């Protein structure tokens, strides 16, 4: 846990991932501030430090909520044993059309594919059939359930023909107050997806969720123990 | 929405009413009720047990500078430095204390809700069934009609051993001129859950946090405890002493009839 935290802390202070926001200038100002002001007993710059409002790194001190970005990786796998997806052709047209709704629920595994994490649960709302892309655009609203840790709610585009980025709208448990975004990567449409969450506004994630992720590839599979949900190969009280 | 789609949905709604009537006896019926009251003192002090521990990083940051300044700064000055830190989120001036808000959601069976759309076309509740709903909302002290809930429950799984269902619920609470709060999360017919507060409008603009859903009488009476962050102090009207949830609690007659003074201004009906 300590190793993971220090890794993340280092990432927070140095340059975050390319898709992330630029490091707040204020944080650098804060860290470089103290040494220069030790020169005098009570230098004027020191009074500036008290009005130092550029505490973006310690943003939100009253609630002590950190604002560093934490990455979380999960796999979503449809093992075809949950009756999912349920394609509701409510448009009553032969081609996928606005009006079709697709509730779904699949299994979620940790990024290292060693533990069954829980499920996804939600709905895809067909927006448009993209003829030239040979695919569809959906608006997806769903949650990732991660056992006793809580859930993460997301909303955004799901395109059957390319990767997308969804908004993280909220969460519960350790994810309470979370915000950020998640990158959806389709490995095998529509059975295997790989998500990279960029989460802000929450304390350090537990080590159990931060195992070295297996790079997404067509043949990756959860460990047999995770698939059978054996003791020790699941998150505590994972949702099934 | 085309006419044929609307008609189909209308038919579904009628069929679902018949189903609802039959299933009033069963436990698979559906309604969401909530009442709100607020306990402001809980807002600033210790948050609910499900909350997160303070991050080590922030504490490390604050303790970092003073220890190095020992030789150059008197202790009182160090203390005042940490006082400044209470200018929460100076960059956005958004307050970050937790405010509790309580509401009751009550299905009085006069809104055609819920509309159980058995789109899975299976005899047992299955993925594919959708349940749009809208019920009445009262303030936690049950003295004022606050507005309505509005949204949808997506059936995810029937839990046979729990004799109930798991839904993914996406809906809003409309609180008159104050605005609305949007939520998303799990709704289990057999136990209490915690949903995410995803956003809001009006005085709830920028809100985040979570809400605890407590079912008093499934599915007619529910009690919600919001833990809201990121918004200015809530108005006193929403923070009356909440009536503790119990089976027999009812809104005041004035609130039920939406008499003047017993509703939020321009409450949604």
Coordinates of C-alpha atoms in Angstrom, one line a residue:
Chain A
X1 CA 0.0 0.0 0.0
X2 CA 2.8 2.4 0.9
X3 CA 4.6 1.7 -2.3
X4 CA 1.5 2.3 -4.4
X5 CA 0.8 5.5 -2.6
X6 CA 4.3 6.9 -3.1
X7 CA 4.1 6.0 -6.7
X8 CA 0.9 7.9 -7.1
X9 CA 2.2 10.8 -5.1
X10 CA 5.2 11.0 -7.3
X11 CA 2.9 11.0 -10.3
X12 CA 0.8 13.7 -8.8
X13 CA 3.8 16.0 -8.3
X14 CA 5.6 15.3 -11.5
X15 CA 3.8 15.2 -14.9
X16 CA 0.6 13.3 -14.8
X17 CA -0.5 11.1 -17.7
X18 CA -0.8 12.7 -21.0
X19 CA -4.5 12.8 -20.9
X20 CA -4.5 14.5 -17.6
X21 CA -4.6 18.1 -16.6
X22 CA -1.3 20.0 -16.4
X23 CA 0.1 19.9 -12.9
X24 CA -1.2 22.9 -11.0
X25 CA 1.4 25.7 -10.9
X26 CA 0.4 26.4 -7.4
X27 CA 1.6 23.1 -6.1
X28 CA 5.1 23.8 -7.4
X29 CA 4.9 27.2 -5.9
X30 CA 4.0 25.7 -2.6
X31 CA 6.8 23.2 -2.6
X32 CA 9.5 25.6 -3.7
X33 CA 8.1 28.3 -1.5
X34 CA 9.3 27.4 2.0
X35 CA 13.0 26.9 1.3
X36 CA 13.5 30.4 -0.2
X37 CA 11.7 32.0 2.7
X38 CA 13.8 30.6 5.4
X39 CA 16.4 33.1 4.8
X40 CA 15.0 35.7 7.2
X41 CA 13.2 35.6 10.5
X42 CA 9.9 36.9 9.3
X43 CA 10.3 38.0 5.7
X44 CA 7.5 39.6 3.8
X45 CA 7.3 36.6 1.5
X46 CA 6.4 34.7 4.5
X47 CA 3.3 36.8 5.0
X48 CA 2.6 36.0 1.4
X49 CA 2.7 32.4 2.3
X50 CA -0.2 32.9 4.7
X51 CA -2.2 34.4 2.0
X52 CA -0.9 31.7 -0.2
X53 CA -4.1 30.8 -1.9
X54 CA -2.4 28.9 -4.6
X55 CA -2.7 25.7 -2.5
X56 CA -4.2 23.9 -5.3
X57 CA -2.3 20.8 -4.4
X58 CA -3.8 20.8 -1.0
X59 CA -7.0 21.9 -2.7
X60 CA -10.0 21.8 -0.5
X61 CA -8.2 21.8 2.8
X62 CA -11.4 22.1 4.8
X63 CA -12.4 18.7 3.6
X64 CA -8.9 17.5 3.1
X65 CA -9.9 16.0 -0.2
X66 CA -6.8 15.4 -2.4
X67 CA -7.0 16.4 -6.1
X68 CA -4.4 14.2 -7.5
X69 CA -5.3 11.9 -10.3
X70 CA -5.5 8.2 -9.6
X71 CA -5.6 5.6 -12.3
X72 CA -7.7 2.5 -11.9
X73 CA -7.9 -0.3 -14.5
X74 CA -10.7 -2.8 -14.8
X75 CA -11.8 -5.4 -17.3
X76 CA -15.5 -5.8 -18.2
X77 CA -16.2 -9.2 -19.6
X78 CA -19.5 -10.5 -20.9
X79 CA -19.4 -14.2 -20.1
X80 CA -22.9 -14.6 -21.5
X81 CA -24.4 -16.0 -18.3
X82 CA -26.3 -12.9 -17.1
X83 CA -28.9 -12.6 -19.9
X84 CA -27.0 -9.5 -21.0
X85 CA -27.4 -7.5 -23.1
X86 CA -31.1 -7.2 -23.5
X87 CA -31.6 -5.5 -26.8
X88 CA -35.1 -3.9 -26.7
X89 CA -36.0 -3.0 -30.2
X90 CA -38.6 -0.5 -29.2
X91 CA -38.1 1.5 -32.3
X92 CA -39.8 -1.4 -34.1
X93 CA -37.5 -0.8 -37.1
X94 CA -35.4 -3.3 -38.8
X95 CA -32.3 -1.3 -38.5
X96 CA -31.0 -0.1 -35.1
X97 CA -32.8 3.2 -34.5
X98 CA -33.4 5.8 -31.9
X99 CA -35.9 4.2 -29.5
X100 CA -33.9 1.0 -29.0
X101 CA -32.7 0.5 -25.5
X102 CA -30.1 -1.9 -24.3
X103 CA -30.0 -2.7 -20.5
X104 CA -26.9 -4.7 -19.7
X105 CA -24.9 -6.1 -16.8
X106 CA -21.5 -7.8 -17.2
X107 CA -18.7 -9.1 -14.9
X108 CA -15.9 -6.8 -13.8
X109 CA -12.4 -8.0 -12.9
X110 CA -9.5 -6.1 -11.5
X111 CA -6.9 -4.8 -14.0
X112 CA -4.5 -7.5 -13.1
X113 CA -7.3 -10.0 -13.9
X114 CA -6.6 -11.8 -10.6
X115 CA -9.8 -10.9 -8.8
X116 CA -13.4 -10.8 -9.6
X117 CA -14.4 -7.2 -8.7
X118 CA -18.1 -7.2 -9.3
X119 CA -20.4 -6.1 -12.1
X120 CA -21.4 -3.3 -14.4
X121 CA -25.1 -2.4 -14.5
X122 CA -26.9 0.1 -16.6
X123 CA -28.3 0.9 -19.9
X124 CA -27.2 1.9 -23.4
X125 CA -29.6 4.2 -25.3
X126 CA -29.2 3.9 -29.0
X127 CA -28.7 7.3 -30.5
X128 CA -27.8 6.7 -34.1
X129 CA -26.8 4.0 -36.5
X130 CA -23.6 5.1 -38.3
X131 CA -23.9 3.4 -41.6
X132 CA -20.5 4.4 -43.0
X133 CA -18.8 3.3 -39.8
X134 CA -20.8 0.1 -39.8
X135 CA -21.6 0.6 -36.2
X136 CA -23.8 2.5 -33.7
X137 CA -23.6 5.4 -31.3
X138 CA -25.1 4.8 -27.8
X139 CA -25.4 7.0 -24.8
X140 CA -24.4 4.8 -21.9
X141 CA -25.4 5.4 -18.3
X142 CA -24.1 2.7 -15.9
X143 CA -22.2 1.9 -12.7
X144 CA -19.3 -0.3 -11.8
X145 CA -19.8 -2.2 -8.6
X146 CA -16.6 -3.0 -6.7
X147 CA -17.8 -4.9 -3.7
X148 CA -17.4 -3.3 -0.3
X149 CA -15.4 -0.5 -1.8
X150 CA -18.6 1.0 -3.4
X151 CA -19.6 1.9 -6.9
X152 CA -18.6 4.4 -9.6
X153 CA -21.3 5.9 -11.8
X154 CA -20.4 6.9 -15.4
X155 CA -22.2 8.5 -18.3
X156 CA -21.1 9.1 -21.8
X157 CA -20.7 7.9 -25.4
X158 CA -20.3 4.3 -26.3
X159 CA -19.5 3.7 -30.0
X160 CA -19.4 0.2 -31.2
X161 CA -16.6 1.0 -33.7
X162 CA -14.1 3.0 -31.6
X163 CA -12.8 3.8 -28.2
X164 CA -14.5 6.5 -26.2
X165 CA -14.2 8.6 -23.0
X166 CA -17.0 8.8 -20.5
X167 CA -17.6 11.1 -17.6
X168 CA -17.3 9.8 -14.0
X169 CA -20.4 11.3 -12.5
X170 CA -20.1 10.1 -8.9
X171 CA -19.6 7.2 -6.6
X172 CA -20.2 5.7 -3.2
X173 CA -18.1 4.1 -0.5
X174 CA -14.4 4.8 -1.1
X175 CA -15.5 6.5 -4.4
X176 CA -17.8 9.0 -2.7
X177 CA -17.3 12.4 -4.2
X178 CA -15.3 11.1 -7.1
X179 CA -15.0 12.9 -10.4
X180 CA -13.0 12.5 -13.5
X181 CA -13.3 10.4 -16.6
X182 CA -12.8 6.9 -17.9
X183 CA -11.4 5.7 -21.1
X184 CA -13.2 2.8 -22.7
X185 CA -11.2 0.5 -24.8
X186 CA -12.9 -2.3 -26.7
X187 CA -10.8 -5.4 -27.1
X188 CA -13.5 -7.7 -28.5
X189 CA -16.8 -6.0 -29.3
X190 CA -19.0 -6.5 -27.3
X191 CA -17.5 -9.1 -25.0
X192 CA -14.3 -7.7 -23.6
X193 CA -13.6 -4.2 -22.6
X194 CA -10.7 -2.5 -20.8
X195 CA -11.3 0.6 -18.8
X196 CA -8.8 3.2 -17.5
X197 CA -10.3 5.4 -14.9
X198 CA -8.7 8.8 -14.1
X199 CA -10.2 9.5 -10.7
X200 CA -10.0 12.7 -8.6
X201 CA -11.4 13.9 -5.4
X202 CA -11.0 10.7 -3.4
X203 CA -8.3 9.4 -1.0
X204 CA -5.7 6.9 -2.1
X205 CA -7.3 3.8 -3.6
X206 CA -6.6 0.4 -1.9
X207 CA -3.7 -1.6 -3.1
X208 CA -6.1 -4.5 -4.0
X209 CA -7.4 -2.4 -6.9
X210 CA -4.0 -1.2 -8.1
X211 CA -2.3 -4.4 -9.1
X212 CA -0.1 -4.3 -12.2
X213 CA -2.7 -4.3 -15.0
X214 CA -2.5 -6.9 -17.7
X215 CA -2.1 -5.1 -21.0
X216 CA -5.3 -5.5 -23.0
X217 CA -5.1 -8.1 -25.8
X218 CA -7.6 -10.4 -27.4
X219 CA -6.6 -13.5 -25.6
X220 CA -6.4 -12.2 -22.0
X221 CA -8.5 -14.0 -19.5
X222 CA -9.2 -13.8 -15.8
X223 CA -7.3 -16.3 -13.7
X224 CA -9.4 -19.5 -13.2
X225 CA -9.6 -18.6 -9.5
X226 CA -11.1 -15.2 -10.3
X227 CA -13.6 -16.7 -12.8
X228 CA -14.8 -19.2 -10.2
X229 CA -14.9 -16.5 -7.5
X230 CA -12.8 -18.5 -5.2
X231 CA -12.0 -17.1 -1.7
X232 CA -9.1 -14.6 -2.0
X233 CA -9.8 -14.2 -5.8
X234 CA -12.6 -11.7 -5.3
X235 CA -13.2 -8.3 -3.8
X236 CA -14.9 -8.5 -0.4
X237 CA -18.6 -8.9 -0.9
X238 CA -18.4 -8.5 -4.6
X239 CA -21.7 -8.0 -6.4
X240 CA -22.7 -10.9 -8.6
Chain B
X1 CA -41.2 10.1 -30.1
X2 CA -43.4 8.7 -32.9
X3 CA -47.0 8.1 -32.3
X4 CA -46.6 4.3 -32.7
X5 CA -43.9 4.3 -30.1
X6 CA -46.1 6.4 -27.8
X7 CA -49.0 4.1 -28.3
X8 CA -46.9 1.0 -27.6
X9 CA -45.7 2.6 -24.4
X10 CA -49.2 3.5 -23.5
X11 CA -50.2 -0.1 -23.9
X12 CA -47.3 -1.2 -21.9
X13 CA -48.3 1.2 -19.2
X14 CA -51.8 -0.2 -19.1
X15 CA -50.5 -3.7 -19.0
X16 CA -48.1 -2.8 -16.3
X17 CA -50.9 -1.3 -14.2
X18 CA -52.6 -4.6 -14.3
X19 CA -49.4 -6.2 -13.3
X20 CA -48.9 -3.7 -10.5
X21 CA -52.4 -4.4 -9.2
X22 CA -51.7 -8.1 -9.1
X23 CA -48.3 -7.7 -7.6
X24 CA -49.3 -5.3 -4.8
X25 CA -49.6 -8.6 -2.9
X26 CA -46.1 -9.8 -4.0
X27 CA -42.9 -8.2 -2.9
X28 CA -41.9 -7.3 -6.4
X29 CA -43.8 -4.1 -6.6
X30 CA -42.2 -0.8 -6.9
X31 CA -42.3 2.7 -5.5
X32 CA -39.9 5.1 -4.1
X33 CA -40.7 7.4 -1.3
X34 CA -38.4 9.7 0.6
X35 CA -38.6 12.3 3.3
X36 CA -36.0 14.9 4.0
X37 CA -34.9 16.5 7.2
X38 CA -31.5 18.0 7.9
X39 CA -29.2 17.8 10.7
X40 CA -26.9 20.7 10.2
X41 CA -24.7 20.0 13.2
X42 CA -23.6 16.7 11.7
X43 CA -22.4 18.6 8.7
X44 CA -19.3 20.2 10.1
X45 CA -18.4 17.5 12.7
X46 CA -17.6 13.9 12.0
X47 CA -19.1 12.6 8.8
X48 CA -21.0 9.4 8.6
X49 CA -19.1 6.2 9.2
X50 CA -19.1 5.3 5.6
X51 CA -17.0 8.3 4.8
X52 CA -13.4 8.3 3.8
X53 CA -10.5 8.8 6.2
X54 CA -8.5 12.0 5.6
X55 CA -5.8 11.5 3.0
X56 CA -2.3 11.0 4.3
X57 CA -1.0 13.2 1.5
X58 CA -2.7 16.4 2.7
X59 CA -1.6 15.9 6.3
X60 CA 1.9 15.3 5.0
X61 CA 1.8 18.5 3.1
X62 CA 0.7 20.6 6.1
X63 CA 3.2 19.1 8.5
X64 CA 6.0 19.4 6.0
X65 CA 6.6 23.2 6.1
X66 CA 6.3 24.0 9.8
X67 CA 8.9 21.4 10.8
X68 CA 11.4 22.9 8.5
X69 CA 10.5 26.4 9.6
X70 CA 11.2 25.7 13.2
X71 CA 14.3 27.8 13.4
X72 CA 12.9 30.8 11.6
X73 CA 9.3 31.0 12.7
X74 CA 7.7 31.3 16.0
X75 CA 5.2 28.6 16.8
X76 CA 2.1 30.9 16.7
X77 CA 3.0 31.8 13.2
X78 CA 3.0 28.2 12.2
X79 CA -0.4 27.8 13.7
X80 CA -1.8 30.7 11.8
X81 CA -0.5 29.1 8.6
X82 CA -2.8 26.1 9.2
X83 CA -5.6 28.5 10.0
X84 CA -5.3 29.9 6.5
X85 CA -5.7 26.4 5.2
X86 CA -9.3 26.6 6.2
X87 CA -10.1 28.8 3.3
X88 CA -11.4 25.7 1.6
X89 CA -10.6 25.4 -2.0
X90 CA -9.5 29.0 -2.5
X91 CA -9.2 28.5 -6.2
X92 CA -12.9 27.9 -6.6
X93 CA -14.3 29.2 -3.3
X94 CA -16.5 26.2 -3.1
X95 CA -17.4 25.1 0.4
X96 CA -16.6 21.5 1.1
X97 CA -18.3 20.8 4.4
X98 CA -20.9 18.0 4.4
X99 CA -24.5 19.0 4.7
X100 CA -27.2 16.5 5.6
X101 CA -30.6 16.7 3.9
X102 CA -33.5 14.4 4.7
X103 CA -36.5 13.8 2.5
X104 CA -39.3 11.3 2.4
X105 CA -40.5 9.8 -0.9
X106 CA -44.0 8.6 -0.8
X107 CA -46.0 6.8 -3.5
X108 CA -49.6 7.9 -3.0
X109 CA -50.6 5.8 -6.1
X110 CA -52.0 8.8 -7.9
X111 CA -49.3 9.4 -10.5
X112 CA -49.5 6.1 -12.4
X113 CA -46.2 5.1 -10.9
X114 CA -44.4 2.9 -11.2
X115 CA -44.8 1.8 -14.8
X116 CA -43.4 -1.7 -14.9
X117 CA -42.4 -2.3 -18.5
X118 CA -41.9 -6.1 -18.7
X119 CA -39.8 -5.7 -21.9
X120 CA -37.8 -8.8 -21.2
X121 CA -41.1 -10.7 -21.9
X122 CA -40.2 -13.2 -19.3
X123 CA -42.4 -14.4 -16.5
X124 CA -39.8 -13.6 -13.8
X125 CA -38.3 -10.2 -13.4
X126 CA -35.3 -10.2 -15.8
X127 CA -32.7 -7.9 -17.4
X128 CA -34.7 -5.9 -20.0
X129 CA -37.5 -4.8 -17.7
X130 CA -37.6 -1.1 -17.2
X131 CA -39.5 0.8 -14.5
X132 CA -40.0 4.5 -15.0
X133 CA -41.4 6.1 -11.9
X134 CA -42.4 9.4 -10.2
X135 CA -43.5 9.8 -6.6
X136 CA -44.1 12.7 -4.2
X137 CA -41.4 14.1 -2.1
X138 CA -41.9 15.7 1.3
X139 CA -39.4 17.5 3.5
X140 CA -37.9 15.5 6.3
X141 CA -40.0 17.1 8.9
X142 CA -43.0 16.0 6.8
X143 CA -44.5 19.5 7.1
X144 CA -44.1 20.5 3.5
X145 CA -44.6 19.0 0.1
X146 CA -41.2 19.4 -1.6
X147 CA -41.9 18.1 -5.1
X148 CA -41.3 14.8 -6.9
X149 CA -38.9 12.2 -7.8
X150 CA -38.6 11.3 -11.5
X151 CA -36.5 8.7 -13.2
X152 CA -36.1 5.1 -14.1
X153 CA -35.1 1.9 -12.5
X154 CA -33.3 -0.7 -14.8
X155 CA -33.8 -4.2 -13.6
X156 CA -30.4 -5.8 -13.4
X157 CA -31.0 -9.1 -11.7
X158 CA -33.6 -11.0 -9.8
X159 CA -32.0 -12.3 -6.6
X160 CA -33.8 -15.5 -5.9
X161 CA -32.4 -16.2 -2.5
X162 CA -33.1 -12.7 -1.3
X163 CA -36.6 -12.8 -2.7
X164 CA -36.0 -9.5 -4.4
X165 CA -34.4 -7.6 -7.2
X166 CA -31.4 -5.5 -8.0
X167 CA -32.1 -2.3 -10.0
X168 CA -29.8 0.4 -11.3
X169 CA -31.7 3.6 -10.5
X170 CA -31.2 6.9 -12.2
X171 CA -33.4 9.7 -11.1
X172 CA -33.8 13.2 -9.7
X173 CA -35.4 14.9 -6.7
X174 CA -37.2 18.1 -7.6
X175 CA -37.3 20.6 -4.8
X176 CA -39.3 23.5 -6.2
X177 CA -37.5 26.8 -6.8
X178 CA -34.4 25.4 -5.0
X179 CA -33.6 23.2 -8.0
X180 CA -33.0 19.5 -8.3
X181 CA -30.6 16.8 -7.2
X182 CA -29.6 14.0 -9.7
X183 CA -28.6 10.6 -8.3
X184 CA -27.5 7.3 -9.7
X185 CA -26.9 3.9 -8.0
X186 CA -28.2 0.6 -6.8
X187 CA -31.7 0.1 -5.6
X188 CA -32.3 -3.3 -4.0
X189 CA -35.9 -4.2 -3.1
X190 CA -34.6 -6.2 -0.1
X191 CA -32.1 -3.8 1.6
X192 CA -31.0 -0.3 2.1
X193 CA -28.5 1.1 -0.4
X194 CA -26.2 4.1 -1.0
X195 CA -26.4 6.0 -4.3
X196 CA -24.1 8.6 -5.8
X197 CA -25.2 12.2 -6.0
X198 CA -24.1 13.1 -9.6
X199 CA -25.1 16.7 -9.8
X200 CA -27.8 19.3 -9.3
X201 CA -29.3 22.6 -10.3
X202 CA -30.3 25.8 -8.6
X203 CA -28.9 25.9 -5.1
X204 CA -27.6 22.4 -5.7
X205 CA -25.5 23.4 -8.6
X206 CA -22.1 21.7 -8.4
X207 CA -23.2 19.3 -5.7
X208 CA -21.5 16.0 -5.1
X209 CA -21.7 13.4 -2.4
X210 CA -24.0 10.4 -1.8
X211 CA -27.4 9.6 -0.5
X212 CA -28.5 6.7 1.8
X213 CA -31.8 5.1 0.8
X214 CA -33.8 3.6 3.5
X215 CA -37.0 1.6 2.7
X216 CA -39.6 2.0 5.3
X217 CA -42.4 0.2 3.5
X218 CA -41.4 -1.4 0.2
X219 CA -42.3 0.1 -2.2
X220 CA -44.4 3.0 -0.9
X221 CA -42.4 4.9 1.6
X222 CA -38.7 5.6 1.5
X223 CA -36.5 7.9 3.6
X224 CA -33.4 9.5 2.2
X225 CA -30.4 11.0 3.9
X226 CA -28.3 13.1 1.6
X227 CA -24.7 13.9 2.4
X228 CA -24.1 16.9 0.2
X229 CA -20.8 18.7 -0.6
X230 CA -19.8 21.5 -2.8
X231 CA -22.8 23.8 -2.2
X232 CA -23.5 26.8 0.0
X233 CA -25.5 26.4 3.2
X234 CA -29.0 24.9 2.5
X235 CA -32.0 27.0 3.4
X236 CA -33.6 26.5 6.7
X237 CA -36.8 25.4 5.0
X238 CA -35.2 22.2 4.0
X239 CA -33.5 21.6 7.4
X240 CA -36.4 21.1 9.7
X241 CA -36.1 18.5 12.5
X242 CA -36.6 15.3 10.6
X243 CA -39.3 12.9 11.7
X244 CA -37.6 9.6 12.4
X245 CA -38.6 7.0 9.8
X246 CA -41.3 4.6 11.0
X247 CA -44.0 2.6 9.3
X248 CA -46.9 4.9 10.3
X249 CA -45.3 8.3 9.6
X250 CA -47.4 10.5 7.3
X251 CA -47.1 14.0 5.9
X252 CA -49.2 16.6 7.7
X253 CA -52.6 17.0 6.2
X254 CA -51.7 20.5 5.0
X255 CA -48.6 19.2 3.2
X256 CA -50.6 16.4 1.6
X257 CA -53.2 18.8 0.3
X258 CA -50.4 21.2 -0.8
X259 CA -51.9 24.1 1.1
X260 CA -50.2 27.5 1.0
X261 CA -47.3 27.6 3.3
X262 CA -47.1 23.8 3.4
X263 CA -45.2 23.4 0.2
X264 CA -41.8 24.5 -1.2
X265 CA -42.2 27.5 -3.5
X266 CA -43.3 26.4 -7.0
X267 CA -42.9 22.8 -6.0
X268 CA -43.1 20.3 -9.0
X269 CA -46.3 18.2 -9.0

